[in-house]
Amino acid sequence: DAKTTQPPSMDCAEGRAANLPCNHSTISGNEYVYWYRQIHSQGPQYIIHGLKNNETNEMASLIITEDRKSSTLILPHATLRDTAVYYCIVRTDSWGKFQFGAGTQVVVTP
Amino acid sequence: DGGITQSPKYLFRKEGQNVTLSCEQNLNHDAMYWYRQDPGQGLRLIYYSQIVNDFQKGDIAEGYSVSREKKESFPLTVTSAQKNPTAFYLCASSIQGPNNSPLHFGNGTRLTVT
């Protein structure tokens, strides 16, 4: 599985957009990029995933660069409830093993 | 509502005892997984199962055992051979096969062994 690199922490003001970067320079052409988040003492929550096109759903937007070596998760209007650890993961075309790194601790402040 | 149920939420055991963590899903997913999480760290894969009566070791399987007798259930036994069993354990499931299907997680069991 391709490794991912994320900053260990980020702060964001409530109501502003939060842009979370992820580097995956060794990603293969058939590997998807997934984003999850984990609020303390809960199971990780699926946010969004994509292959090469930008994706948007009710939670967030995912922007993948043209060379696919990096991506950005955008939370358009951060709320206090978005405070969590955010994980960027790439997944192979095998049966589907996910490898979680340490993620980015996002703190949304009033 | 469909989902994954892990029980209990908190579990306490004495050192030397085996303990079994429950995981049940009603999502009709073929694949199920067990992860372990230690404080301040990401998730590490213990075991996974792609189909009933079959399972594979993950990255840290030593000291653990699993069974998959039913599609809905994937219990994890933490044996006395596991040297550092105190951790947060997470069960997950997914549709088997395509790599564009997300994992769905339960809310975890926090195991404390003293």
mmCIF file of C-alpha atoms in Angstrom:
data_model
loop_
_atom_site.group_PDB
_atom_site.id
_atom_site.type_symbol
_atom_site.label_atom_id
_atom_site.label_comp_id
_atom_site.label_asym_id
_atom_site.label_seq_id
_atom_site.Cartn_x
_atom_site.Cartn_y
_atom_site.Cartn_z
ATOM 1 C CA ASP A 1 0.000 0.000 0.000
ATOM 2 C CA ALA A 2 1.163 3.514 -0.732
ATOM 3 C CA LYS A 3 2.223 5.491 2.306
ATOM 4 C CA THR A 4 0.603 8.780 3.144
ATOM 5 C CA THR A 5 2.023 11.832 4.884
ATOM 6 C CA GLN A 6 -0.152 14.249 6.837
ATOM 7 C CA PRO A 7 0.669 17.139 9.170
ATOM 8 C CA PRO A 8 0.267 16.063 12.801
ATOM 9 C CA SER A 9 -2.056 18.911 13.743
ATOM 10 C CA MET A 10 -4.050 21.874 12.402
ATOM 11 C CA ASP A 11 -6.212 24.587 13.898
ATOM 12 C CA CYS A 12 -9.245 26.044 12.158
ATOM 13 C CA ALA A 13 -11.666 28.838 13.062
ATOM 14 C CA GLU A 14 -15.315 27.956 13.328
ATOM 15 C CA GLY A 15 -17.212 28.853 10.169
ATOM 16 C CA ARG A 16 -14.128 28.941 7.997
ATOM 17 C CA ALA A 17 -13.068 26.303 5.490
ATOM 18 C CA ALA A 18 -10.608 23.691 6.711
ATOM 19 C CA ASN A 19 -8.145 22.419 4.091
ATOM 20 C CA LEU A 20 -6.405 19.201 5.114
ATOM 21 C CA PRO A 21 -3.444 18.144 2.966
ATOM 22 C CA CYS A 22 -2.189 14.634 2.293
ATOM 23 C CA ASN A 23 0.844 13.493 0.306
ATOM 24 C CA HIS A 24 0.819 10.087 -1.367
ATOM 25 C CA SER A 25 3.679 10.362 -3.833
ATOM 26 C CA THR A 26 3.995 6.586 -4.384
ATOM 27 C CA ILE A 27 0.339 6.018 -5.207
ATOM 28 C CA SER A 28 -0.426 3.595 -8.043
ATOM 29 C CA GLY A 29 -2.905 4.160 -10.826
ATOM 30 C CA ASN A 30 -5.493 1.801 -9.353
ATOM 31 C CA GLU A 31 -5.329 3.019 -5.753
ATOM 32 C CA TYR A 32 -8.179 5.023 -4.282
ATOM 33 C CA VAL A 33 -7.731 7.838 -1.761
ATOM 34 C CA TYR A 34 -9.982 7.565 1.283
ATOM 35 C CA TRP A 35 -10.594 9.986 4.132
ATOM 36 C CA TYR A 36 -11.896 9.057 7.576
ATOM 37 C CA ARG A 37 -12.186 10.953 10.812
ATOM 38 C CA GLN A 38 -12.219 9.762 14.400
ATOM 39 C CA ILE A 39 -13.705 11.585 17.338
ATOM 40 C CA HIS A 40 -12.196 10.583 20.641
ATOM 41 C CA SER A 41 -13.212 7.107 21.827
ATOM 42 C CA GLN A 42 -15.404 6.409 18.812
ATOM 43 C CA GLY A 43 -14.919 4.334 15.675
ATOM 44 C CA PRO A 44 -13.585 6.076 12.560
ATOM 45 C CA GLN A 45 -16.242 7.644 10.367
ATOM 46 C CA TYR A 46 -16.029 7.430 6.580
ATOM 47 C CA ILE A 47 -15.981 10.859 4.909
ATOM 48 C CA ILE A 48 -15.222 10.525 1.200
ATOM 49 C CA HIS A 49 -13.066 8.739 -1.345
ATOM 50 C CA GLY A 50 -11.908 9.192 -4.936
ATOM 51 C CA LEU A 51 -9.634 7.878 -7.660
ATOM 52 C CA LYS A 52 -8.637 10.832 -9.824
ATOM 53 C CA ASN A 53 -11.612 13.133 -10.180
ATOM 54 C CA ASN A 54 -12.612 15.637 -7.543
ATOM 55 C CA GLU A 55 -15.454 14.433 -5.357
ATOM 56 C CA THR A 56 -18.029 16.191 -3.203
ATOM 57 C CA ASN A 57 -20.652 14.952 -0.791
ATOM 58 C CA GLU A 58 -22.662 16.400 2.067
ATOM 59 C CA MET A 59 -19.699 16.268 4.436
ATOM 60 C CA ALA A 60 -16.714 17.424 2.410
ATOM 61 C CA SER A 61 -14.923 17.863 -0.897
ATOM 62 C CA LEU A 62 -11.896 15.910 -2.064
ATOM 63 C CA ILE A 63 -9.439 17.522 -4.455
ATOM 64 C CA ILE A 64 -6.872 15.173 -6.024
ATOM 65 C CA THR A 65 -3.993 16.676 -8.001
ATOM 66 C CA GLU A 66 -3.620 15.727 -11.645
ATOM 67 C CA ASP A 67 -0.523 13.618 -10.958
ATOM 68 C CA ARG A 68 -2.383 12.025 -7.994
ATOM 69 C CA LYS A 69 0.584 12.502 -5.706
ATOM 70 C CA SER A 70 -1.371 14.589 -3.227
ATOM 71 C CA SER A 71 -4.905 15.443 -2.196
ATOM 72 C CA THR A 72 -6.785 17.925 -0.045
ATOM 73 C CA LEU A 73 -9.877 17.329 2.043
ATOM 74 C CA ILE A 74 -12.006 20.447 2.357
ATOM 75 C CA LEU A 75 -14.522 20.951 5.143
ATOM 76 C CA PRO A 76 -16.375 23.975 3.747
ATOM 77 C CA HIS A 77 -17.700 25.482 6.980
ATOM 78 C CA ALA A 78 -15.976 23.975 9.997
ATOM 79 C CA THR A 79 -17.978 23.538 13.195
ATOM 80 C CA LEU A 80 -16.838 22.635 16.690
ATOM 81 C CA ARG A 81 -18.114 19.110 16.052
ATOM 82 C CA ASP A 82 -15.541 18.712 13.269
ATOM 83 C CA THR A 83 -12.779 18.552 15.890
ATOM 84 C CA ALA A 84 -11.298 15.088 15.321
ATOM 85 C CA VAL A 85 -8.334 13.145 13.975
ATOM 86 C CA TYR A 86 -8.507 12.940 10.182
ATOM 87 C CA TYR A 87 -6.928 10.007 8.352
ATOM 88 C CA CYS A 88 -5.907 9.923 4.699
ATOM 89 C CA ILE A 89 -5.535 6.384 3.350
ATOM 90 C CA VAL A 90 -4.780 4.838 -0.021
ATOM 91 C CA ARG A 91 -6.159 1.434 -0.834
ATOM 92 C CA THR A 92 -4.884 -1.106 -3.343
ATOM 93 C CA ASP A 93 -6.902 -3.119 -5.800
ATOM 94 C CA SER A 94 -6.518 -6.184 -3.623
ATOM 95 C CA TRP A 95 -9.358 -7.383 -1.431
ATOM 96 C CA GLY A 96 -9.130 -4.138 0.458
ATOM 97 C CA LYS A 97 -6.669 -3.789 3.292
ATOM 98 C CA PHE A 98 -6.661 -0.290 4.811
ATOM 99 C CA GLN A 99 -3.464 1.020 6.394
ATOM 100 C CA PHE A 100 -4.028 3.835 8.888
ATOM 101 C CA GLY A 101 -1.282 6.299 9.761
ATOM 102 C CA ALA A 102 -1.267 8.721 12.681
ATOM 103 C CA GLY A 103 -3.549 11.236 10.931
ATOM 104 C CA THR A 104 -4.011 14.976 11.492
ATOM 105 C CA GLN A 105 -5.514 16.276 14.741
ATOM 106 C CA VAL A 106 -7.855 19.091 13.707
ATOM 107 C CA VAL A 107 -9.053 21.490 16.391
ATOM 108 C CA VAL A 108 -11.867 23.873 15.477
ATOM 109 C CA THR A 109 -11.951 26.931 17.727
ATOM 110 C CA PRO A 110 -14.786 29.423 18.305
ATOM 111 C CA ASP B 1 -30.781 0.848 11.181
ATOM 112 C CA GLY B 2 -27.931 -1.101 9.636
ATOM 113 C CA GLY B 3 -24.609 -1.028 11.348
ATOM 114 C CA ILE B 4 -21.899 -2.704 13.376
ATOM 115 C CA THR B 5 -22.362 -3.443 17.045
ATOM 116 C CA GLN B 6 -19.459 -4.035 19.363
ATOM 117 C CA SER B 7 -19.985 -5.104 22.919
ATOM 118 C CA PRO B 8 -19.233 -4.362 25.622
ATOM 119 C CA LYS B 9 -17.990 -0.773 25.353
ATOM 120 C CA TYR B 10 -15.656 -1.227 28.331
ATOM 121 C CA LEU B 11 -14.101 -4.509 29.458
ATOM 122 C CA PHE B 12 -11.850 -5.238 32.412
ATOM 123 C CA ARG B 13 -9.873 -8.447 32.891
ATOM 124 C CA LYS B 14 -7.153 -9.829 35.065
ATOM 125 C CA GLU B 15 -3.838 -10.734 33.510
ATOM 126 C CA GLY B 16 -3.692 -14.352 32.376
ATOM 127 C CA GLN B 17 -7.362 -14.580 31.406
ATOM 128 C CA ASN B 18 -8.621 -14.957 27.877
ATOM 129 C CA VAL B 19 -11.349 -12.523 26.854
ATOM 130 C CA THR B 20 -13.657 -12.458 23.826
ATOM 131 C CA LEU B 21 -14.860 -9.253 22.168
ATOM 132 C CA SER B 22 -18.095 -9.360 20.227
ATOM 133 C CA CYS B 23 -18.709 -7.870 16.783
ATOM 134 C CA GLU B 24 -22.007 -8.188 14.912
ATOM 135 C CA GLN B 25 -23.036 -6.540 11.643
ATOM 136 C CA ASN B 26 -26.364 -6.416 9.803
ATOM 137 C CA LEU B 27 -25.034 -4.737 6.659
ATOM 138 C CA ASN B 28 -24.791 -8.031 4.753
ATOM 139 C CA HIS B 29 -21.085 -7.375 4.227
ATOM 140 C CA ASP B 30 -18.818 -10.272 3.322
ATOM 141 C CA ALA B 31 -15.580 -8.869 4.719
ATOM 142 C CA MET B 32 -14.910 -8.136 8.391
ATOM 143 C CA TYR B 33 -11.845 -6.813 10.178
ATOM 144 C CA TRP B 34 -10.363 -6.269 13.624
ATOM 145 C CA TYR B 35 -8.080 -3.340 14.388
ATOM 146 C CA ARG B 36 -6.245 -2.320 17.509
ATOM 147 C CA GLN B 37 -5.570 1.287 18.481
ATOM 148 C CA ASP B 38 -3.134 2.456 21.157
ATOM 149 C CA PRO B 39 -3.201 5.991 22.611
ATOM 150 C CA GLY B 40 -2.134 8.662 20.117
ATOM 151 C CA GLN B 41 -1.585 6.144 17.343
ATOM 152 C CA GLY B 42 -3.333 4.971 14.199
ATOM 153 C CA LEU B 43 -5.109 1.657 13.719
ATOM 154 C CA ARG B 44 -3.252 -1.618 13.242
ATOM 155 C CA LEU B 45 -4.842 -4.629 11.573
ATOM 156 C CA ILE B 46 -5.122 -7.790 13.693
ATOM 157 C CA TYR B 47 -7.206 -10.210 11.605
ATOM 158 C CA TYR B 48 -9.542 -10.045 8.660
ATOM 159 C CA SER B 49 -12.074 -12.335 7.028
ATOM 160 C CA GLN B 50 -13.263 -12.210 3.440
ATOM 161 C CA ILE B 51 -15.857 -14.955 3.737
ATOM 162 C CA VAL B 52 -17.473 -17.273 6.263
ATOM 163 C CA ASN B 53 -15.140 -19.956 7.670
ATOM 164 C CA ASP B 54 -12.054 -18.185 6.355
ATOM 165 C CA PHE B 55 -9.801 -15.560 7.932
ATOM 166 C CA GLN B 56 -6.294 -14.209 7.543
ATOM 167 C CA LYS B 57 -3.697 -12.756 9.890
ATOM 168 C CA GLY B 58 -3.107 -9.042 9.742
ATOM 169 C CA ASP B 59 -0.012 -7.174 10.853
ATOM 170 C CA ILE B 60 -0.222 -7.927 14.587
ATOM 171 C CA ALA B 61 -2.044 -11.278 14.957
ATOM 172 C CA GLU B 62 0.160 -12.796 17.674
ATOM 173 C CA GLY B 63 -1.777 -13.404 20.882
ATOM 174 C CA TYR B 64 -5.176 -13.114 19.195
ATOM 175 C CA SER B 65 -7.616 -15.573 17.642
ATOM 176 C CA VAL B 66 -10.834 -15.183 15.651
ATOM 177 C CA SER B 67 -13.648 -17.241 14.191
ATOM 178 C CA ARG B 68 -16.119 -16.604 11.379
ATOM 179 C CA GLU B 69 -18.897 -19.161 11.682
ATOM 180 C CA LYS B 70 -21.599 -16.755 10.536
ATOM 181 C CA LYS B 71 -21.545 -13.910 8.051
ATOM 182 C CA GLU B 72 -22.855 -11.489 10.669
ATOM 183 C CA SER B 73 -20.386 -12.279 13.433
ATOM 184 C CA PHE B 74 -16.606 -12.010 13.832
ATOM 185 C CA PRO B 75 -15.585 -12.406 17.501
ATOM 186 C CA LEU B 76 -12.036 -11.670 18.618
ATOM 187 C CA THR B 77 -10.377 -13.531 21.504
ATOM 188 C CA VAL B 78 -7.514 -11.824 23.261
ATOM 189 C CA THR B 79 -5.472 -14.638 24.750
ATOM 190 C CA SER B 80 -3.126 -14.624 27.704
ATOM 191 C CA ALA B 81 -0.269 -14.840 25.202
ATOM 192 C CA GLN B 82 -0.872 -11.244 24.098
ATOM 193 C CA LYS B 83 1.783 -9.285 25.975
ATOM 194 C CA ASN B 84 0.140 -5.841 25.921
ATOM 195 C CA PRO B 85 -3.603 -6.428 25.581
ATOM 196 C CA THR B 86 -4.799 -3.114 27.023
ATOM 197 C CA ALA B 87 -6.028 -1.126 24.000
ATOM 198 C CA PHE B 88 -9.023 0.153 22.063
ATOM 199 C CA TYR B 89 -10.345 -2.545 19.714
ATOM 200 C CA LEU B 90 -12.304 -1.680 16.581
ATOM 201 C CA CYS B 91 -14.310 -3.968 14.338
ATOM 202 C CA ALA B 92 -15.168 -3.046 10.755
ATOM 203 C CA SER B 93 -16.851 -4.504 7.693
ATOM 204 C CA SER B 94 -17.004 -3.829 3.974
ATOM 205 C CA ILE B 95 -18.387 -5.141 0.718
ATOM 206 C CA GLN B 96 -15.967 -7.733 -0.576
ATOM 207 C CA GLY B 97 -14.030 -7.259 -3.763
ATOM 208 C CA PRO B 98 -14.005 -3.783 -5.294
ATOM 209 C CA ASN B 99 -11.431 -1.420 -3.881
ATOM 210 C CA ASN B 100 -13.850 1.481 -3.954
ATOM 211 C CA SER B 101 -16.033 0.314 -1.078
ATOM 212 C CA PRO B 102 -15.435 1.990 2.283
ATOM 213 C CA LEU B 103 -14.946 0.347 5.660
ATOM 214 C CA HIS B 104 -17.733 0.779 8.181
ATOM 215 C CA PHE B 105 -16.636 0.782 11.815
ATOM 216 C CA GLY B 106 -18.249 -0.064 15.111
ATOM 217 C CA ASN B 107 -17.741 2.186 18.128
ATOM 218 C CA GLY B 108 -15.113 0.012 19.692
ATOM 219 C CA THR B 109 -14.392 -1.881 22.896
ATOM 220 C CA ARG B 110 -11.896 -0.487 25.349
ATOM 221 C CA LEU B 111 -10.107 -3.391 27.051
ATOM 222 C CA THR B 112 -8.142 -2.912 30.247
ATOM 223 C CA VAL B 113 -6.070 -5.771 31.597
ATOM 224 C CA THR B 114 -4.516 -5.452 35.058
#
